[in-house]
Amino acid sequence: MYPDLSYFFHDIFGSAVDNWSSIFKTFGVMLVFALTACGFFLRHELKLKEKQGLILPKKILVSTTNIVGSTDIILNSIFLLFAGAKLPMLLSDFSKYKGDPAAFVFSSKGYWWLGIMLAVGSAVYYYLQNKKSDPNSPPKEIMRYPSEKTNDIIIVAGVSGVVGSKLFSVLEDIPGFVRHPIETFFSASGLNVYGGLILAFIAVYFYVKSIGIKPIYMMDIGGMGILLGYALGRIGCQLSGDGDWGIEAAAQPNWWFLPDWLWSQSYPNNVNNDGVLMSGCDSTIFEQAMNSRASIED
């Protein structure tokens, strides 16, 4: 299996594993593909509904000034603060990031002096740019079609889906979360699709309603994208070896002519290295239970 792209490139090109490409986790890459595919179908279906007159554009006022808002300035400064503090550490000691990405990102270690300099420099730059801009530029009225908000809908669905998946997974293992809260919540594994569907549905429902799309139309529009996105996400589970465990496969019959991996898979190099043994699934425990049952029946 391929927990990250370095293992995939190793099989294809023979390159070394755990190189720079290990930053890109296989499931995350497949998640991006899934959201991209959803966005393609969503935009197509929104435009179709617009042509049918079921979804109408709205007149909105757009600012023509070049002044950057305070919220954008703060967010950009925060981003540069963390990027300046963490990126040099990533380049200088990549092995620590590979070992535990969550602990690396959310630790207090970093070149914070560099991050602070970049954040302050960014704020000063925007301040000087705003002083040169004309604050009295009149707003312009335009017609905004719902299909133009496709990227925003996908972002809302993607972020809320990932958060919901992780929250649902945390609720399934509260003791594990209490022991390692940061590592558990920000790990690349442990995503439950049901939590993602629930929270994403709620978030997208209220968002599309706020931009003038009837939720009932959105439910119809999103059907094909959800199916395709779910399929790509499940392929990501298989490729990364995350959450694909089951009972031991039966012996492969002599008549089987297809590749071995189509009969059974042990998921080598999976995201948890050797899998997670679920409680009660150990063959020894099973044999003990069967022996005890046989003794009782005798």
Short mmCIF file of C-alpha atoms in Angstrom, two decimals:
data_model
loop_
_atom_site.label_atom_id
_atom_site.label_comp_id
_atom_site.label_asym_id
_atom_site.label_seq_id
_atom_site.Cartn_x
_atom_site.Cartn_y
_atom_site.Cartn_z
CA MET A 1 0.00 0.00 0.00
CA TYR A 2 0.95 3.62 -0.31
CA PRO A 3 0.59 5.69 2.90
CA ASP A 4 2.18 8.55 0.95
CA LEU A 5 3.27 9.21 -2.62
CA SER A 6 6.89 8.21 -2.01
CA TYR A 7 5.80 4.55 -1.82
CA PHE A 8 3.76 4.91 -5.01
CA PHE A 9 6.70 6.49 -6.87
CA HIS A 10 8.95 3.73 -5.51
CA ASP A 11 6.80 1.06 -7.18
CA ILE A 12 6.48 3.00 -10.44
CA PHE A 13 9.93 4.58 -10.84
CA GLY A 14 12.07 2.76 -8.27
CA SER A 15 12.84 5.96 -6.32
CA ALA A 16 13.62 5.89 -2.60
CA VAL A 17 10.76 5.86 -0.10
CA ASP A 18 10.31 8.53 2.58
CA ASN A 19 11.75 11.27 0.36
CA TRP A 20 10.27 14.76 -0.15
CA SER A 21 7.15 13.31 -1.80
CA SER A 22 6.18 11.67 1.51
CA ILE A 23 4.69 15.05 2.47
CA PHE A 24 1.78 14.19 0.18
CA LYS A 25 -0.36 11.57 1.89
CA THR A 26 -2.16 9.25 -0.51
CA PHE A 27 -5.57 9.58 1.08
CA GLY A 28 -5.26 13.37 1.08
CA VAL A 29 -4.37 13.36 -2.62
CA MET A 30 -7.39 11.19 -3.39
CA LEU A 31 -9.55 13.50 -1.30
CA VAL A 32 -8.43 16.42 -3.48
CA PHE A 33 -9.32 14.38 -6.59
CA ALA A 34 -12.72 13.61 -5.08
CA LEU A 35 -13.49 17.28 -4.35
CA THR A 36 -12.29 18.29 -7.83
CA ALA A 37 -14.58 15.72 -9.46
CA CYS A 38 -17.49 16.87 -7.27
CA GLY A 39 -16.81 20.46 -8.30
CA PHE A 40 -16.87 19.56 -11.99
CA PHE A 41 -20.27 17.88 -11.78
CA LEU A 42 -21.65 20.51 -9.41
CA ARG A 43 -20.80 23.40 -11.75
CA HIS A 44 -22.28 21.51 -14.72
CA GLU A 45 -25.54 20.77 -12.89
CA LEU A 46 -25.85 24.31 -11.52
CA LYS A 47 -25.52 25.76 -15.02
CA LEU A 48 -28.12 23.29 -16.26
CA LYS A 49 -30.58 24.39 -13.57
CA GLU A 50 -29.84 28.04 -14.45
CA LYS A 51 -30.70 27.38 -18.12
CA GLN A 52 -33.94 25.72 -17.03
CA GLY A 53 -34.83 28.81 -14.99
CA LEU A 54 -34.98 26.86 -11.72
CA ILE A 55 -32.06 28.76 -10.20
CA LEU A 56 -31.93 32.49 -10.82
CA PRO A 57 -29.06 34.98 -10.56
CA LYS A 58 -29.05 37.69 -7.92
CA LYS A 59 -28.16 41.36 -8.20
CA ILE A 60 -25.34 42.24 -5.83
CA LEU A 61 -23.19 45.28 -5.17
CA VAL A 62 -19.47 44.72 -5.60
CA SER A 63 -16.90 47.09 -4.17
CA THR A 64 -14.58 48.62 -6.75
CA THR A 65 -12.02 49.84 -4.23
CA ASN A 66 -8.63 48.15 -3.88
CA ILE A 67 -8.67 48.46 -0.11
CA VAL A 68 -7.93 45.14 1.63
CA GLY A 69 -10.23 44.37 4.54
CA SER A 70 -8.96 43.98 8.09
CA THR A 71 -10.09 40.32 8.18
CA ASP A 72 -8.00 39.47 5.11
CA ILE A 73 -5.00 41.29 6.56
CA ILE A 74 -5.25 39.37 9.84
CA LEU A 75 -5.69 35.98 8.13
CA ASN A 76 -2.76 36.58 5.76
CA SER A 77 -0.57 37.69 8.65
CA ILE A 78 -1.45 34.59 10.70
CA PHE A 79 -0.68 32.35 7.73
CA LEU A 80 2.73 33.99 7.22
CA LEU A 81 3.41 33.77 10.96
CA PHE A 82 3.06 29.98 10.99
CA ALA A 83 4.61 29.47 7.55
CA GLY A 84 7.67 31.49 8.50
CA ALA A 85 8.02 29.61 11.78
CA LYS A 86 7.46 26.06 10.51
CA LEU A 87 8.73 25.88 6.91
CA PRO A 88 12.42 26.42 7.81
CA MET A 89 12.10 23.65 10.41
CA LEU A 90 10.53 21.38 7.82
CA LEU A 91 13.40 21.97 5.40
CA SER A 92 16.10 21.58 8.02
CA ASP A 93 14.72 18.50 9.83
CA PHE A 94 12.28 16.68 7.57
CA SER A 95 12.58 13.43 9.54
CA LYS A 96 10.68 14.89 12.51
CA TYR A 97 7.79 15.86 10.27
CA LYS A 98 7.61 12.38 8.74
CA GLY A 99 7.57 10.72 12.13
CA ASP A 100 4.64 12.70 13.57
CA PRO A 101 3.22 15.48 11.35
CA ALA A 102 0.60 16.61 13.89
CA ALA A 103 3.11 16.94 16.73
CA PHE A 104 5.47 18.82 14.41
CA VAL A 105 2.88 21.31 13.19
CA PHE A 106 1.23 22.01 16.54
CA SER A 107 4.35 22.09 18.69
CA SER A 108 5.72 25.34 20.11
CA LYS A 109 9.01 24.84 18.28
CA GLY A 110 9.74 26.99 15.28
CA TYR A 111 11.54 30.05 13.91
CA TRP A 112 8.97 32.37 15.45
CA TRP A 113 11.15 35.45 15.04
CA LEU A 114 11.04 34.88 11.29
CA GLY A 115 7.28 34.28 11.34
CA ILE A 116 6.70 37.48 13.32
CA MET A 117 8.83 39.47 10.87
CA LEU A 118 6.84 38.13 7.90
CA ALA A 119 3.51 38.77 9.62
CA VAL A 120 4.41 42.34 10.57
CA GLY A 121 5.86 42.98 7.11
CA SER A 122 2.64 41.75 5.52
CA ALA A 123 0.48 43.98 7.72
CA VAL A 124 2.64 47.02 6.96
CA TYR A 125 2.51 46.29 3.22
CA TYR A 126 -1.29 46.14 3.19
CA TYR A 127 -1.50 49.28 5.32
CA LEU A 128 0.62 51.23 2.84
CA GLN A 129 -1.37 49.83 -0.11
CA ASN A 130 -4.66 50.84 1.52
CA LYS A 131 -3.40 54.39 2.03
CA LYS A 132 -2.88 54.69 -1.74
CA SER A 133 -6.34 53.33 -2.59
CA ASP A 134 -9.43 55.49 -3.06
CA PRO A 135 -11.94 54.67 -0.29
CA ASN A 136 -14.74 56.53 -2.07
CA SER A 137 -14.93 54.36 -5.19
CA PRO A 138 -18.63 53.71 -5.93
CA PRO A 139 -19.84 50.10 -5.77
CA LYS A 140 -20.85 48.35 -8.99
CA GLU A 141 -24.02 46.32 -9.47
CA ILE A 142 -23.58 42.92 -11.11
CA MET A 143 -25.61 39.74 -11.68
CA ARG A 144 -24.12 36.83 -9.75
CA TYR A 145 -25.01 33.33 -10.94
CA PRO A 146 -25.04 30.53 -8.37
CA SER A 147 -22.66 28.48 -10.55
CA GLU A 148 -20.00 31.11 -9.83
CA LYS A 149 -20.06 30.00 -6.19
CA THR A 150 -19.15 26.39 -7.02
CA ASN A 151 -15.69 26.62 -5.46
CA ASP A 152 -17.12 28.11 -2.27
CA ILE A 153 -19.70 25.31 -2.01
CA ILE A 154 -16.97 22.68 -2.48
CA ILE A 155 -14.79 24.33 0.18
CA VAL A 156 -17.70 24.43 2.65
CA ALA A 157 -18.53 20.78 1.91
CA GLY A 158 -14.89 19.66 2.05
CA VAL A 159 -13.94 21.39 5.29
CA SER A 160 -17.16 20.52 7.12
CA GLY A 161 -16.97 16.94 5.78
CA VAL A 162 -13.45 16.38 7.06
CA VAL A 163 -14.24 17.98 10.43
CA GLY A 164 -17.43 15.95 10.76
CA SER A 165 -15.62 12.72 9.84
CA LYS A 166 -12.97 13.36 12.44
CA LEU A 167 -15.48 14.34 15.16
CA PHE A 168 -17.50 11.17 14.54
CA SER A 169 -14.31 9.12 14.71
CA VAL A 170 -13.32 10.81 17.98
CA LEU A 171 -16.72 10.00 19.48
CA GLU A 172 -16.13 6.33 18.67
CA ASP A 173 -12.94 6.29 20.77
CA ILE A 174 -13.23 8.84 23.56
CA PRO A 175 -10.54 7.19 25.79
CA GLY A 176 -8.01 7.30 22.94
CA PHE A 177 -8.82 10.95 22.27
CA VAL A 178 -8.41 11.85 25.94
CA ARG A 179 -4.97 10.21 26.01
CA HIS A 180 -3.70 11.90 22.84
CA PRO A 181 -6.10 14.71 21.85
CA ILE A 182 -3.93 16.62 19.37
CA GLU A 183 -2.43 13.56 17.68
CA THR A 184 -5.85 11.89 17.40
CA PHE A 185 -7.73 14.88 16.02
CA PHE A 186 -5.09 15.97 13.52
CA SER A 187 -3.92 12.55 12.35
CA ALA A 188 -4.36 11.61 8.70
CA SER A 189 -6.23 8.42 9.60
CA GLY A 190 -9.47 7.79 11.43
CA LEU A 191 -12.14 9.46 9.27
CA ASN A 192 -15.74 8.27 9.53
CA VAL A 193 -17.82 8.94 6.41
CA TYR A 194 -21.11 9.16 8.34
CA GLY A 195 -19.94 12.10 10.41
CA GLY A 196 -18.72 13.81 7.26
CA LEU A 197 -22.08 13.36 5.52
CA ILE A 198 -24.02 14.68 8.50
CA LEU A 199 -21.99 17.84 9.12
CA ALA A 200 -21.41 18.58 5.42
CA PHE A 201 -25.15 18.28 4.74
CA ILE A 202 -25.96 20.77 7.50
CA ALA A 203 -23.25 23.24 6.45
CA VAL A 204 -24.03 23.10 2.72
CA TYR A 205 -27.79 23.29 3.37
CA PHE A 206 -27.53 26.63 5.14
CA TYR A 207 -24.83 27.98 2.82
CA VAL A 208 -26.67 27.36 -0.47
CA LYS A 209 -29.84 28.74 1.09
CA SER A 210 -27.96 31.95 1.93
CA ILE A 211 -26.85 32.45 -1.70
CA GLY A 212 -30.29 31.88 -3.19
CA ILE A 213 -30.28 28.17 -4.10
CA LYS A 214 -33.22 26.12 -2.88
CA PRO A 215 -31.82 23.22 -0.83
CA ILE A 216 -34.17 20.77 -2.59
CA TYR A 217 -32.47 21.62 -5.90
CA MET A 218 -29.07 21.26 -4.30
CA MET A 219 -29.96 17.76 -3.10
CA ASP A 220 -30.76 16.82 -6.69
CA ILE A 221 -27.69 18.56 -8.09
CA GLY A 222 -25.24 17.03 -5.61
CA GLY A 223 -26.27 13.40 -6.14
CA MET A 224 -23.81 12.50 -8.89
CA GLY A 225 -20.95 14.43 -7.30
CA ILE A 226 -21.46 12.76 -3.93
CA LEU A 227 -21.44 9.28 -5.50
CA LEU A 228 -18.27 9.97 -7.46
CA GLY A 229 -16.56 11.66 -4.52
CA TYR A 230 -17.40 8.75 -2.22
CA ALA A 231 -16.04 6.26 -4.76
CA LEU A 232 -12.75 8.15 -5.11
CA GLY A 233 -12.49 8.49 -1.34
CA ARG A 234 -12.90 4.73 -0.92
CA ILE A 235 -10.19 4.14 -3.51
CA GLY A 236 -8.03 6.42 -1.36
CA CYS A 237 -8.75 4.16 1.64
CA GLN A 238 -7.63 1.12 -0.34
CA LEU A 239 -4.48 2.75 -1.70
CA SER A 240 -3.37 4.12 1.67
CA GLY A 241 -4.40 1.02 3.66
CA ASP A 242 -6.55 3.03 6.06
CA GLY A 243 -9.58 1.33 7.59
CA ASP A 244 -9.75 -1.66 5.24
CA TRP A 245 -9.37 -4.49 7.71
CA GLY A 246 -11.52 -7.60 7.88
CA ILE A 247 -11.46 -11.30 8.61
CA GLU A 248 -8.66 -13.49 7.32
CA ALA A 249 -9.27 -14.47 3.70
CA ALA A 250 -9.78 -18.08 2.71
CA ALA A 251 -7.01 -19.89 0.85
CA GLN A 252 -6.76 -18.86 -2.77
CA PRO A 253 -8.15 -21.61 -5.04
CA ASN A 254 -6.13 -23.17 -7.84
CA TRP A 255 -8.55 -21.93 -10.50
CA TRP A 256 -7.95 -18.26 -9.60
CA PHE A 257 -6.21 -16.68 -12.59
CA LEU A 258 -6.45 -12.99 -11.68
CA PRO A 259 -3.73 -11.14 -9.69
CA ASP A 260 -3.34 -12.16 -6.05
CA TRP A 261 -4.30 -8.70 -4.79
CA LEU A 262 -7.77 -9.14 -6.28
CA TRP A 263 -8.34 -12.13 -4.00
CA SER A 264 -6.95 -10.82 -0.71
CA GLN A 265 -4.71 -8.03 0.56
CA SER A 266 -2.62 -7.69 3.71
CA TYR A 267 -2.08 -3.94 3.14
CA PRO A 268 1.71 -3.73 3.61
CA ASN A 269 3.13 -0.29 4.45
CA ASN A 270 -0.32 0.87 5.54
CA VAL A 271 -0.89 4.10 7.45
CA ASN A 272 -0.57 2.26 10.76
CA ASN A 273 2.45 0.20 9.66
CA ASP A 274 0.96 -3.18 10.62
CA GLY A 275 -2.72 -2.53 11.20
CA VAL A 276 -4.85 -2.03 14.27
CA LEU A 277 -6.10 -5.17 15.99
CA MET A 278 -9.74 -4.66 16.94
CA SER A 279 -10.90 -5.90 20.31
CA GLY A 280 -12.27 -9.42 20.09
CA CYS A 281 -10.87 -10.09 16.62
CA ASP A 282 -7.78 -12.01 17.76
CA SER A 283 -7.94 -15.61 16.58
CA THR A 284 -6.74 -16.77 20.03
CA ILE A 285 -9.64 -15.02 21.73
CA PHE A 286 -12.02 -16.53 19.19
CA GLU A 287 -10.68 -20.05 19.80
CA GLN A 288 -10.97 -19.61 23.57
CA ALA A 289 -14.57 -18.48 23.20
CA MET A 290 -15.42 -21.47 21.00
CA ASN A 291 -13.76 -23.89 23.44
CA SER A 292 -15.68 -22.39 26.34
CA ARG A 293 -18.94 -22.71 24.38
CA ALA A 294 -18.16 -26.34 23.58
CA SER A 295 -17.47 -27.07 27.26
CA ILE A 296 -20.79 -25.52 28.30
CA GLU A 297 -22.69 -27.53 25.68
CA ASP A 298 -21.01 -30.76 26.88
#
